[in-house]
Amino acid sequence: MSTKPNFQTHRYLLQTIDPVHIGTGGMRLGRVDNSIVREPGTRLPKIPGTSLSGAIRHYAAYRYGKRDCAGQAGHCGRPTCPICYTFGSISGEGEQQKSFAGVVSIGDARILLFPVYSMAGPVWVTSPSALEDLSIKGQTVSKDKAKVASGLITHEYLNLGWLMVAKESGHLELDGLSDLPDPVRKRIVLVSDKVFSQVVNSNLEVRTSVSIDPETGAANKGALFTYEAIPRAAFLWMDVVVDDYRRAFPAYDELEGWKKILDDAKASDAGVFDILNRIGGFLRKYAAPVNNKSGDYEKDFGNARVKMLGYIQEEKTQYKAATLRDKRWKNAETDTPADVVTAGLEWAEHLGIGGMGTRGFGRIRMINCHKVG
């Protein structure tokens, strides 16, 4: 069994390569008809963890060859399934329905750097609180001024969209953002938390569309609507907490180990009982000690052993057929739940998340991932 610690936090840095629209649902009176999800306290847009989790599970399931486990229900629920193990499962119907919790918690993706047009060209705006949330501390700026990175040549004032701010003396020096593209790091602008919210909400992308009548193929009368989105080239971050309380992730090499134990298993082998009971759960209803062979225990044990071996062989075949071998992917034989999340997130760069996908919305790119804490 794995000896890795139970709790690990993995921090992902993301970049939008399309506008991203995660709607609040329904039409609203205001600047736009279809608004996006925001933080209640700061009014800054975000990508909810629920939206990320659903898309990541779906894409990871396809990459691991487990399409039946991609949706919200109808999962296989097997202890050998990396998707059900990572994200949880709901299988069966009615009184026979079974559910198991997953081992990952995917947090909201929050804005770190927001792209804005200026007279000096495109810049990426951030604030002290946005940086501090990412554990970059000690950055300060005057209330109504902006501090700019050394690579940004400006005059005494700098416009951020429609807002003109005075430039604070000195240059912005940031550590901890080395994974950002160099042109971005050289064009970062720091403003106060109050100004940051105003800049972000004033520079969201807004588009206008019209509903189409499926019968005529023409626009519906009076069906014009507007919607907003986080623009492309925004940088966000999110935390994924892996609580591997089972310590039994079915990586390929782990499946090989289970198979070796089960091949010559006997009902009196405590190690085998532990595998079938704690991992597989097939013998959970038998509370008698292993050496108590009353009733049909050996028959039940044998059936569970055969069933588990069948699951292991099927999963090994799925691993070999899975689309996991690309230039950024690691060796699937030693996967972890965090690797399953990464596998799904990598496909979000091509297939996107959120709404308006047919209108060119939704793609996000993973810049990097590292453990924190």
PDB file of C-alpha atoms in Angstrom, residues 39-296:
ATOM      1  CA  GLU A  39     -17.300  36.328  -5.525  1.00  0.00           C
ATOM      2  CA  PRO A  40     -19.979  37.770  -3.186  1.00  0.00           C
ATOM      3  CA  GLY A  41     -17.526  39.902  -1.187  1.00  0.00           C
ATOM      4  CA  THR A  42     -15.321  41.355  -3.920  1.00  0.00           C
ATOM      5  CA  ARG A  43     -17.611  41.032  -6.961  1.00  0.00           C
ATOM      6  CA  LEU A  44     -14.664  39.576  -8.865  1.00  0.00           C
ATOM      7  CA  PRO A  45     -15.576  36.937 -11.476  1.00  0.00           C
ATOM      8  CA  LYS A  46     -14.483  33.357 -10.846  1.00  0.00           C
ATOM      9  CA  ILE A  47     -14.822  29.866 -12.284  1.00  0.00           C
ATOM     10  CA  PRO A  48     -16.662  27.744  -9.683  1.00  0.00           C
ATOM     11  CA  GLY A  49     -15.062  24.499  -8.596  1.00  0.00           C
ATOM     12  CA  THR A  50     -18.288  22.676  -9.439  1.00  0.00           C
ATOM     13  CA  SER A  51     -17.983  23.702 -13.091  1.00  0.00           C
ATOM     14  CA  LEU A  52     -14.334  22.693 -13.180  1.00  0.00           C
ATOM     15  CA  SER A  53     -14.942  19.378 -11.424  1.00  0.00           C
ATOM     16  CA  GLY A  54     -17.632  18.230 -13.850  1.00  0.00           C
ATOM     17  CA  ALA A  55     -15.585  19.049 -16.934  1.00  0.00           C
ATOM     18  CA  ILE A  56     -12.365  17.612 -15.495  1.00  0.00           C
ATOM     19  CA  ARG A  57     -14.074  14.348 -14.546  1.00  0.00           C
ATOM     20  CA  HIS A  58     -15.642  14.061 -17.993  1.00  0.00           C
ATOM     21  CA  TYR A  59     -12.378  14.576 -19.862  1.00  0.00           C
ATOM     22  CA  ALA A  60     -10.345  12.376 -17.496  1.00  0.00           C
ATOM     23  CA  ALA A  61     -12.862   9.548 -17.915  1.00  0.00           C
ATOM     24  CA  TYR A  62     -12.424   9.679 -21.681  1.00  0.00           C
ATOM     25  CA  ARG A  63      -8.641   9.730 -21.392  1.00  0.00           C
ATOM     26  CA  TYR A  64      -8.679   6.665 -19.147  1.00  0.00           C
ATOM     27  CA  GLY A  65     -11.123   4.834 -21.421  1.00  0.00           C
ATOM     28  CA  LYS A  66     -13.928   5.006 -18.814  1.00  0.00           C
ATOM     29  CA  ARG A  67     -16.726   6.768 -20.681  1.00  0.00           C
ATOM     30  CA  ASP A  68     -19.472   5.245 -18.517  1.00  0.00           C
ATOM     31  CA  CYS A  69     -17.934   6.992 -15.505  1.00  0.00           C
ATOM     32  CA  ALA A  70     -17.920  10.456 -17.097  1.00  0.00           C
ATOM     33  CA  GLY A  71     -21.374  11.671 -16.043  1.00  0.00           C
ATOM     34  CA  GLN A  72     -23.150  12.421 -12.780  1.00  0.00           C
ATOM     35  CA  ALA A  73     -24.455   8.882 -12.214  1.00  0.00           C
ATOM     36  CA  GLY A  74     -24.373   5.383 -13.679  1.00  0.00           C
ATOM     37  CA  HIS A  75     -20.729   4.878 -12.721  1.00  0.00           C
ATOM     38  CA  CYS A  76     -19.087   1.473 -12.477  1.00  0.00           C
ATOM     39  CA  GLY A  77     -18.195   2.113  -8.820  1.00  0.00           C
ATOM     40  CA  ARG A  78     -15.401  -0.453  -8.920  1.00  0.00           C
ATOM     41  CA  PRO A  79     -12.451  -0.194  -6.520  1.00  0.00           C
ATOM     42  CA  THR A  80     -10.150  -0.646  -9.522  1.00  0.00           C
ATOM     43  CA  CYS A  81     -11.528   2.390 -11.409  1.00  0.00           C
ATOM     44  CA  PRO A  82      -9.261   5.482 -11.213  1.00  0.00           C
ATOM     45  CA  ILE A  83     -12.155   7.809 -12.124  1.00  0.00           C
ATOM     46  CA  CYS A  84     -14.603   6.519  -9.492  1.00  0.00           C
ATOM     47  CA  TYR A  85     -11.812   6.394  -6.914  1.00  0.00           C
ATOM     48  CA  THR A  86     -10.778   9.996  -7.596  1.00  0.00           C
ATOM     49  CA  PHE A  87     -14.136  11.737  -8.047  1.00  0.00           C
ATOM     50  CA  GLY A  88     -16.564   9.369  -6.300  1.00  0.00           C
ATOM     51  CA  SER A  89     -19.317   7.218  -7.752  1.00  0.00           C
ATOM     52  CA  ILE A  90     -23.068   6.609  -7.841  1.00  0.00           C
ATOM     53  CA  SER A  91     -24.086   3.209  -9.169  1.00  0.00           C
ATOM     54  CA  GLY A  92     -27.274   1.153  -9.181  1.00  0.00           C
ATOM     55  CA  GLU A  93     -30.865   2.323  -8.824  1.00  0.00           C
ATOM     56  CA  GLY A  94     -33.490   2.530  -6.093  1.00  0.00           C
ATOM     57  CA  GLU A  95     -32.714   0.517  -2.980  1.00  0.00           C
ATOM     58  CA  GLN A  96     -29.712  -1.005  -4.743  1.00  0.00           C
ATOM     59  CA  GLN A  97     -28.070   2.371  -5.310  1.00  0.00           C
ATOM     60  CA  LYS A  98     -24.597   2.743  -3.837  1.00  0.00           C
ATOM     61  CA  SER A  99     -22.456   5.846  -3.567  1.00  0.00           C
ATOM     62  CA  PHE A 100     -18.861   6.467  -2.537  1.00  0.00           C
ATOM     63  CA  ALA A 101     -17.128   9.775  -1.902  1.00  0.00           C
ATOM     64  CA  GLY A 102     -14.138  10.762  -4.001  1.00  0.00           C
ATOM     65  CA  VAL A 103     -10.733  11.805  -2.707  1.00  0.00           C
ATOM     66  CA  VAL A 104     -10.282  15.187  -4.422  1.00  0.00           C
ATOM     67  CA  SER A 105     -11.790  18.586  -3.699  1.00  0.00           C
ATOM     68  CA  ILE A 106     -11.503  21.058  -6.585  1.00  0.00           C
ATOM     69  CA  GLY A 107     -11.653  24.695  -5.515  1.00  0.00           C
ATOM     70  CA  ASP A 108     -12.777  27.779  -7.416  1.00  0.00           C
ATOM     71  CA  ALA A 109     -10.440  29.285 -10.008  1.00  0.00           C
ATOM     72  CA  ARG A 110      -9.785  32.883  -8.949  1.00  0.00           C
ATOM     73  CA  ILE A 111      -8.403  35.772 -10.963  1.00  0.00           C
ATOM     74  CA  LEU A 112      -4.724  36.565 -10.484  1.00  0.00           C
ATOM     75  CA  LEU A 113      -3.885  38.717 -13.524  1.00  0.00           C
ATOM     76  CA  PHE A 114      -6.502  40.421 -15.671  1.00  0.00           C
ATOM     77  CA  PRO A 115      -5.705  41.702 -19.200  1.00  0.00           C
ATOM     78  CA  VAL A 116      -6.571  45.335 -19.933  1.00  0.00           C
ATOM     79  CA  TYR A 117      -5.865  47.663 -22.841  1.00  0.00           C
ATOM     80  CA  SER A 118      -3.785  50.770 -22.151  1.00  0.00           C
ATOM     81  CA  MET A 119      -1.983  53.455 -24.149  1.00  0.00           C
ATOM     82  CA  ALA A 120       1.209  51.527 -23.384  1.00  0.00           C
ATOM     83  CA  GLY A 121      -0.285  48.403 -24.946  1.00  0.00           C
ATOM     84  CA  PRO A 122      -1.820  45.392 -23.199  1.00  0.00           C
ATOM     85  CA  VAL A 123      -1.121  45.092 -19.473  1.00  0.00           C
ATOM     86  CA  TRP A 124      -2.062  42.551 -16.805  1.00  0.00           C
ATOM     87  CA  VAL A 125      -3.591  44.055 -13.680  1.00  0.00           C
ATOM     88  CA  THR A 126      -3.500  42.546 -10.187  1.00  0.00           C
ATOM     89  CA  SER A 127      -3.917  43.680  -6.571  1.00  0.00           C
ATOM     90  CA  PRO A 128      -2.247  43.061  -3.183  1.00  0.00           C
ATOM     91  CA  SER A 129      -5.051  40.733  -2.048  1.00  0.00           C
ATOM     92  CA  ALA A 130      -5.004  38.744  -5.285  1.00  0.00           C
ATOM     93  CA  LEU A 131      -1.264  38.200  -4.850  1.00  0.00           C
ATOM     94  CA  GLU A 132      -1.507  37.443  -1.141  1.00  0.00           C
ATOM     95  CA  ASP A 133      -4.106  34.740  -1.793  1.00  0.00           C
ATOM     96  CA  LEU A 134      -1.403  33.084  -3.892  1.00  0.00           C
ATOM     97  CA  SER A 135       1.054  33.447  -0.962  1.00  0.00           C
ATOM     98  CA  ILE A 136       2.880  36.381  -2.581  1.00  0.00           C
ATOM     99  CA  LYS A 137       2.988  38.825   0.317  1.00  0.00           C
ATOM    100  CA  GLY A 138       4.329  42.278   1.046  1.00  0.00           C
ATOM    101  CA  GLN A 139       3.129  44.075  -2.101  1.00  0.00           C
ATOM    102  CA  THR A 140       1.648  47.522  -1.470  1.00  0.00           C
ATOM    103  CA  VAL A 141       0.427  50.397  -3.614  1.00  0.00           C
ATOM    104  CA  SER A 142      -1.183  53.764  -2.929  1.00  0.00           C
ATOM    105  CA  LYS A 143      -4.974  53.901  -2.959  1.00  0.00           C
ATOM    106  CA  ASP A 144      -5.468  55.614  -6.333  1.00  0.00           C
ATOM    107  CA  LYS A 145      -2.154  54.873  -8.031  1.00  0.00           C
ATOM    108  CA  ALA A 146      -0.572  52.047  -9.994  1.00  0.00           C
ATOM    109  CA  LYS A 147       2.813  50.403  -9.612  1.00  0.00           C
ATOM    110  CA  VAL A 148       4.172  48.974 -12.857  1.00  0.00           C
ATOM    111  CA  ALA A 149       6.713  46.274 -13.706  1.00  0.00           C
ATOM    112  CA  SER A 150      10.145  47.318 -14.922  1.00  0.00           C
ATOM    113  CA  GLY A 151       9.475  46.216 -18.500  1.00  0.00           C
ATOM    114  CA  LEU A 152       6.536  48.591 -18.940  1.00  0.00           C
ATOM    115  CA  ILE A 153       7.475  52.023 -20.277  1.00  0.00           C
ATOM    116  CA  THR A 154       4.867  54.626 -19.356  1.00  0.00           C
ATOM    117  CA  HIS A 155       4.568  58.319 -18.640  1.00  0.00           C
ATOM    118  CA  GLU A 156       3.302  59.884 -15.429  1.00  0.00           C
ATOM    119  CA  TYR A 157      -0.199  58.480 -15.953  1.00  0.00           C
ATOM    120  CA  LEU A 158      -1.480  55.157 -17.260  1.00  0.00           C
ATOM    121  CA  ASN A 159      -4.957  54.336 -18.482  1.00  0.00           C
ATOM    122  CA  LEU A 160      -6.484  50.968 -17.588  1.00  0.00           C
ATOM    123  CA  GLY A 161      -9.349  50.830 -20.034  1.00  0.00           C
ATOM    124  CA  TRP A 162     -11.377  53.959 -19.331  1.00  0.00           C
ATOM    125  CA  LEU A 163      -9.735  54.603 -15.935  1.00  0.00           C
ATOM    126  CA  MET A 164      -6.707  56.919 -15.744  1.00  0.00           C
ATOM    127  CA  VAL A 165      -4.386  56.415 -12.763  1.00  0.00           C
ATOM    128  CA  ALA A 166      -1.147  58.037 -11.676  1.00  0.00           C
ATOM    129  CA  LYS A 167       1.989  55.916 -11.741  1.00  0.00           C
ATOM    130  CA  GLU A 168       3.637  55.313  -8.373  1.00  0.00           C
ATOM    131  CA  SER A 169       7.390  55.768  -8.109  1.00  0.00           C
ATOM    132  CA  GLY A 170       9.554  52.666  -8.250  1.00  0.00           C
ATOM    133  CA  HIS A 171       8.975  49.403 -10.067  1.00  0.00           C
ATOM    134  CA  LEU A 172       6.966  46.328  -9.204  1.00  0.00           C
ATOM    135  CA  GLU A 173       9.180  43.352  -8.354  1.00  0.00           C
ATOM    136  CA  LEU A 174       7.386  40.021  -8.000  1.00  0.00           C
ATOM    137  CA  ASP A 175       8.791  36.671  -6.926  1.00  0.00           C
ATOM    138  CA  GLY A 176       6.892  33.439  -7.355  1.00  0.00           C
ATOM    139  CA  LEU A 177       5.530  34.034 -10.863  1.00  0.00           C
ATOM    140  CA  SER A 178       8.433  32.627 -12.849  1.00  0.00           C
ATOM    141  CA  ASP A 179       6.143  30.255 -14.773  1.00  0.00           C
ATOM    142  CA  LEU A 180       4.346  33.133 -16.466  1.00  0.00           C
ATOM    143  CA  PRO A 181       5.339  34.018 -20.034  1.00  0.00           C
ATOM    144  CA  ASP A 182       8.110  36.611 -19.964  1.00  0.00           C
ATOM    145  CA  PRO A 183       6.136  39.281 -21.906  1.00  0.00           C
ATOM    146  CA  VAL A 184       3.376  39.027 -19.295  1.00  0.00           C
ATOM    147  CA  ARG A 185       5.682  39.312 -16.267  1.00  0.00           C
ATOM    148  CA  LYS A 186       7.198  42.485 -17.723  1.00  0.00           C
ATOM    149  CA  ARG A 187       3.793  44.137 -18.145  1.00  0.00           C
ATOM    150  CA  ILE A 188       2.121  43.577 -14.760  1.00  0.00           C
ATOM    151  CA  VAL A 189       0.409  46.526 -13.073  1.00  0.00           C
ATOM    152  CA  LEU A 190      -0.443  46.557  -9.353  1.00  0.00           C
ATOM    153  CA  VAL A 191      -3.470  48.570  -8.195  1.00  0.00           C
ATOM    154  CA  SER A 192      -5.402  48.696  -4.932  1.00  0.00           C
ATOM    155  CA  ASP A 193      -8.051  46.070  -4.193  1.00  0.00           C
ATOM    156  CA  LYS A 194     -10.817  48.645  -4.662  1.00  0.00           C
ATOM    157  CA  VAL A 195      -9.535  49.767  -8.056  1.00  0.00           C
ATOM    158  CA  PHE A 196      -8.882  46.163  -9.130  1.00  0.00           C
ATOM    159  CA  SER A 197     -12.545  45.213  -8.825  1.00  0.00           C
ATOM    160  CA  GLN A 198     -13.567  48.272 -10.847  1.00  0.00           C
ATOM    161  CA  VAL A 199     -11.012  47.571 -13.568  1.00  0.00           C
ATOM    162  CA  VAL A 200     -11.999  43.912 -13.896  1.00  0.00           C
ATOM    163  CA  ASN A 201     -15.747  44.459 -14.023  1.00  0.00           C
ATOM    164  CA  SER A 202     -15.395  47.339 -16.489  1.00  0.00           C
ATOM    165  CA  ASN A 203     -13.314  45.310 -18.930  1.00  0.00           C
ATOM    166  CA  LEU A 204     -15.114  41.979 -19.144  1.00  0.00           C
ATOM    167  CA  GLU A 205     -15.879  40.805 -22.651  1.00  0.00           C
ATOM    168  CA  VAL A 206     -19.504  41.431 -23.652  1.00  0.00           C
ATOM    169  CA  ARG A 207     -21.105  39.856 -26.707  1.00  0.00           C
ATOM    170  CA  THR A 208     -24.514  40.047 -28.309  1.00  0.00           C
ATOM    171  CA  SER A 209     -26.321  37.050 -29.769  1.00  0.00           C
ATOM    172  CA  VAL A 210     -29.772  36.160 -30.987  1.00  0.00           C
ATOM    173  CA  SER A 211     -31.812  33.006 -30.531  1.00  0.00           C
ATOM    174  CA  ILE A 212     -32.452  31.018 -33.709  1.00  0.00           C
ATOM    175  CA  ASP A 213     -35.814  29.473 -34.552  1.00  0.00           C
ATOM    176  CA  PRO A 214     -35.030  25.777 -35.231  1.00  0.00           C
ATOM    177  CA  GLU A 215     -37.919  25.494 -37.690  1.00  0.00           C
ATOM    178  CA  THR A 216     -37.087  28.479 -39.884  1.00  0.00           C
ATOM    179  CA  GLY A 217     -33.367  28.808 -39.250  1.00  0.00           C
ATOM    180  CA  ALA A 218     -33.885  32.557 -38.861  1.00  0.00           C
ATOM    181  CA  ALA A 219     -33.559  34.803 -35.832  1.00  0.00           C
ATOM    182  CA  ASN A 220     -36.436  34.808 -33.360  1.00  0.00           C
ATOM    183  CA  LYS A 221     -38.139  38.180 -33.113  1.00  0.00           C
ATOM    184  CA  GLY A 222     -37.157  40.059 -29.962  1.00  0.00           C
ATOM    185  CA  ALA A 223     -34.686  37.338 -28.943  1.00  0.00           C
ATOM    186  CA  LEU A 224     -31.552  39.494 -28.878  1.00  0.00           C
ATOM    187  CA  PHE A 225     -29.513  39.010 -25.693  1.00  0.00           C
ATOM    188  CA  THR A 226     -26.119  39.992 -24.275  1.00  0.00           C
ATOM    189  CA  TYR A 227     -23.716  38.000 -22.135  1.00  0.00           C
ATOM    190  CA  GLU A 228     -20.376  38.631 -20.472  1.00  0.00           C
ATOM    191  CA  ALA A 229     -17.249  36.536 -20.046  1.00  0.00           C
ATOM    192  CA  ILE A 230     -13.780  36.512 -18.539  1.00  0.00           C
ATOM    193  CA  PRO A 231     -11.628  37.546 -21.540  1.00  0.00           C
ATOM    194  CA  ARG A 232      -8.885  35.490 -23.124  1.00  0.00           C
ATOM    195  CA  ALA A 233      -5.340  35.845 -21.711  1.00  0.00           C
ATOM    196  CA  ALA A 234      -6.554  36.152 -18.108  1.00  0.00           C
ATOM    197  CA  PHE A 235      -4.561  34.187 -15.523  1.00  0.00           C
ATOM    198  CA  LEU A 236      -6.304  32.354 -12.704  1.00  0.00           C
ATOM    199  CA  TRP A 237      -5.304  29.856 -10.035  1.00  0.00           C
ATOM    200  CA  MET A 238      -7.054  27.075  -8.173  1.00  0.00           C
ATOM    201  CA  ASP A 239      -6.262  24.581  -5.422  1.00  0.00           C
ATOM    202  CA  VAL A 240      -7.030  20.870  -5.587  1.00  0.00           C
ATOM    203  CA  VAL A 241      -6.937  19.102  -2.220  1.00  0.00           C
ATOM    204  CA  VAL A 242      -6.255  15.373  -2.417  1.00  0.00           C
ATOM    205  CA  ASP A 243      -7.484  13.537   0.684  1.00  0.00           C
ATOM    206  CA  ASP A 244      -6.461   9.982  -0.148  1.00  0.00           C
ATOM    207  CA  TYR A 245      -7.919   8.506   3.030  1.00  0.00           C
ATOM    208  CA  ARG A 246      -8.180   5.047   1.451  1.00  0.00           C
ATOM    209  CA  ARG A 247      -4.502   4.913   0.428  1.00  0.00           C
ATOM    210  CA  ALA A 248      -5.451   2.483  -2.316  1.00  0.00           C
ATOM    211  CA  PHE A 249      -5.438   4.364  -5.616  1.00  0.00           C
ATOM    212  CA  PRO A 250      -5.608   1.764  -8.425  1.00  0.00           C
ATOM    213  CA  ALA A 251      -2.546   2.825 -10.405  1.00  0.00           C
ATOM    214  CA  TYR A 252      -1.279   0.269 -12.896  1.00  0.00           C
ATOM    215  CA  ASP A 253       1.603  -0.918 -10.722  1.00  0.00           C
ATOM    216  CA  GLU A 254      -0.757  -1.177  -7.737  1.00  0.00           C
ATOM    217  CA  LEU A 255      -3.114  -3.363  -9.768  1.00  0.00           C
ATOM    218  CA  GLU A 256      -0.174  -5.600 -10.635  1.00  0.00           C
ATOM    219  CA  GLY A 257       0.612  -5.969  -6.932  1.00  0.00           C
ATOM    220  CA  TRP A 258      -2.973  -6.871  -6.068  1.00  0.00           C
ATOM    221  CA  LYS A 259      -3.054  -9.444  -8.856  1.00  0.00           C
ATOM    222  CA  LYS A 260       0.083 -11.178  -7.587  1.00  0.00           C
ATOM    223  CA  ILE A 261      -1.401 -11.478  -4.100  1.00  0.00           C
ATOM    224  CA  LEU A 262      -4.742 -12.756  -5.365  1.00  0.00           C
ATOM    225  CA  ASP A 263      -3.400 -15.267  -7.903  1.00  0.00           C
ATOM    226  CA  ASP A 264      -2.473 -17.823  -5.235  1.00  0.00           C
ATOM    227  CA  ALA A 265      -4.775 -16.551  -2.507  1.00  0.00           C
ATOM    228  CA  LYS A 266      -6.279 -18.670   0.228  1.00  0.00           C
ATOM    229  CA  ALA A 267      -9.188 -17.723   2.447  1.00  0.00           C
ATOM    230  CA  SER A 268      -6.968 -17.843   5.531  1.00  0.00           C
ATOM    231  CA  ASP A 269      -4.550 -15.230   4.176  1.00  0.00           C
ATOM    232  CA  ALA A 270      -5.080 -12.061   6.213  1.00  0.00           C
ATOM    233  CA  GLY A 271      -3.387  -9.903   3.578  1.00  0.00           C
ATOM    234  CA  VAL A 272      -5.809 -11.061   0.908  1.00  0.00           C
ATOM    235  CA  PHE A 273      -8.775 -10.503   3.204  1.00  0.00           C
ATOM    236  CA  ASP A 274      -7.550  -6.954   3.787  1.00  0.00           C
ATOM    237  CA  ILE A 275      -7.431  -6.259   0.036  1.00  0.00           C
ATOM    238  CA  LEU A 276     -10.889  -7.639  -0.629  1.00  0.00           C
ATOM    239  CA  ASN A 277     -12.458  -6.077   2.445  1.00  0.00           C
ATOM    240  CA  ARG A 278     -10.844  -2.639   2.791  1.00  0.00           C
ATOM    241  CA  ILE A 279     -10.307  -1.901  -0.895  1.00  0.00           C
ATOM    242  CA  GLY A 280     -12.865  -3.979  -2.718  1.00  0.00           C
ATOM    243  CA  GLY A 281     -15.497  -4.039  -0.012  1.00  0.00           C
ATOM    244  CA  PHE A 282     -16.813  -7.380  -1.279  1.00  0.00           C
ATOM    245  CA  LEU A 283     -16.551  -9.108   2.110  1.00  0.00           C
ATOM    246  CA  ARG A 284     -17.525  -6.160   4.277  1.00  0.00           C
ATOM    247  CA  LYS A 285     -20.707  -7.898   5.421  1.00  0.00           C
ATOM    248  CA  TYR A 286     -18.683 -10.765   6.899  1.00  0.00           C
ATOM    249  CA  ALA A 287     -17.652  -9.651  10.373  1.00  0.00           C
ATOM    250  CA  ALA A 288     -16.249 -13.034  11.434  1.00  0.00           C
ATOM    251  CA  PRO A 289     -12.463 -13.370  11.813  1.00  0.00           C
ATOM    252  CA  VAL A 290     -10.543 -14.653   8.824  1.00  0.00           C
ATOM    253  CA  ASN A 291      -9.809 -18.019  10.440  1.00  0.00           C
ATOM    254  CA  ASN A 292     -13.507 -18.672  11.113  1.00  0.00           C
ATOM    255  CA  LYS A 293     -14.553 -20.871   8.174  1.00  0.00           C
ATOM    256  CA  SER A 294     -18.134 -21.520   9.190  1.00  0.00           C
ATOM    257  CA  GLY A 295     -20.949 -21.507   6.638  1.00  0.00           C
ATOM    258  CA  ASP A 296     -20.116 -20.613   3.038  1.00  0.00           C
TER     259      ASP A 296
END
